[in-house]
C-alpha positions as a printed Julia matrix, in Angstrom:
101×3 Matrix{Float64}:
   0.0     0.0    0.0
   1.42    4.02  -0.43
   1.17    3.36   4.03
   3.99    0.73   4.15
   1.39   -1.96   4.7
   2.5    -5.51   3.21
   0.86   -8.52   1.86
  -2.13   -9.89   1.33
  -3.69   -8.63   4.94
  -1.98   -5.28   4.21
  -0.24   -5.38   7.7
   2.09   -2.54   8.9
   5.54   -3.24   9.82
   5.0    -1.85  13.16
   1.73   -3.66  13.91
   3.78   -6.9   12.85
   6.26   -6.17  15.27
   3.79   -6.36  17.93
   1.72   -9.17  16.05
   5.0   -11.28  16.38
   5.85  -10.45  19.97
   2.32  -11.66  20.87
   2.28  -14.79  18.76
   5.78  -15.35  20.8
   7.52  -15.87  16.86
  11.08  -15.52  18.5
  12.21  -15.78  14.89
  10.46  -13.3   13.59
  12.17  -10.71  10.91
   9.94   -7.73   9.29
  10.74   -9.19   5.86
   8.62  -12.61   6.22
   5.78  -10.25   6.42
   5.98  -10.54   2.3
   5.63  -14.45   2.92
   1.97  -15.31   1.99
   1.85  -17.81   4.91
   3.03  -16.04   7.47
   1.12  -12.63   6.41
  -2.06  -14.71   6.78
  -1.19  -15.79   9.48
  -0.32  -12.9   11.46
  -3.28  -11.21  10.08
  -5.95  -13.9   11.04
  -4.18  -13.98  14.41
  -4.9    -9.98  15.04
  -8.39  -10.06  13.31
  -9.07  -12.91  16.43
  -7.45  -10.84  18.88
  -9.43   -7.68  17.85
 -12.96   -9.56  17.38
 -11.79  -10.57  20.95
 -10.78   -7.17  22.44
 -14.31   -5.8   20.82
 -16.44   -8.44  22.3
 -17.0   -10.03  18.76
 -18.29   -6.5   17.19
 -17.42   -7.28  13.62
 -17.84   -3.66  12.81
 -15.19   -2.04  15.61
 -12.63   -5.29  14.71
 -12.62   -4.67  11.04
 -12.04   -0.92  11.1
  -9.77   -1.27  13.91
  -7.81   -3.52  11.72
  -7.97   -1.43   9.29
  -7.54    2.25  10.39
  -5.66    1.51  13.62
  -7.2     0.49  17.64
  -6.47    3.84  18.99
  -8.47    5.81  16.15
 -11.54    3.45  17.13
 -11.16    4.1   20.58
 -10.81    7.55  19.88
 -13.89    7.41  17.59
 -15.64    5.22  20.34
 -15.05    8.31  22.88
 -15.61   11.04  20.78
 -19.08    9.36  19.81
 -20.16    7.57  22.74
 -20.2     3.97  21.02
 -20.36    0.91  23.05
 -18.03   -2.13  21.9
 -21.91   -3.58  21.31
 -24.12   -2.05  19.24
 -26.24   -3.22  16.22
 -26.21   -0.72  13.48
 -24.63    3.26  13.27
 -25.28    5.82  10.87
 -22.34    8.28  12.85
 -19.59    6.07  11.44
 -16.19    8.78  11.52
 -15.32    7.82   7.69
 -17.25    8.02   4.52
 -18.39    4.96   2.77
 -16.46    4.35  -0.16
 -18.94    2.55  -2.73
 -19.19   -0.8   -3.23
 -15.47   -2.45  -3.62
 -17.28   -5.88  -5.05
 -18.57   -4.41  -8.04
């Protein structure tokens, strides 16, 4: 991506860093982030740990994955979310159109 982010789960080198210190991969170098096993991986693993952290809200996981935890939290404070909530028309970013199409 123009961010940095690698791979198929378009994971930042930073966030892999941490990814790999949690997953306890003691042989863990930035660069295997461009192998396609590992990437998955890693990514899998943090979309777990962040349905986890947001009490399985689908919504709050995938945008933290994708725009960072501490925007989300932010965004969580700023609007008064609740990690559980059904449906929000307040969401902080614009909808981009369909990406399926």
């Amino acid at each position: 991506s123009h961010r940095g982010a690698v791979g198929l789960m378009q994971i930042m080198p930073d966030t892999g860093d941490w990814i790999a210190e949690e997953m306890n991969l003691s042989d863990y170098q930035p660069e295997r982030l461009n192998d396609v096993r590992t990437n998955i991986r890693m990514g899998t693993w943090y979309l777990a740990y962040l349905l986890k952290e947001y009490e399985g809200n689908k919504i709050l996981a995938l945008a933290a994955y994708n725009a960072g935890r501490g925007h989300v939290d932010s965004w969580m404070k700023q609007y008064g979310w609740k990690k559980i909530f059904r449906k929000s028309k307040k969401y902080p970013f614009q909808k981009r159109g369909n990406m399926l199409e």
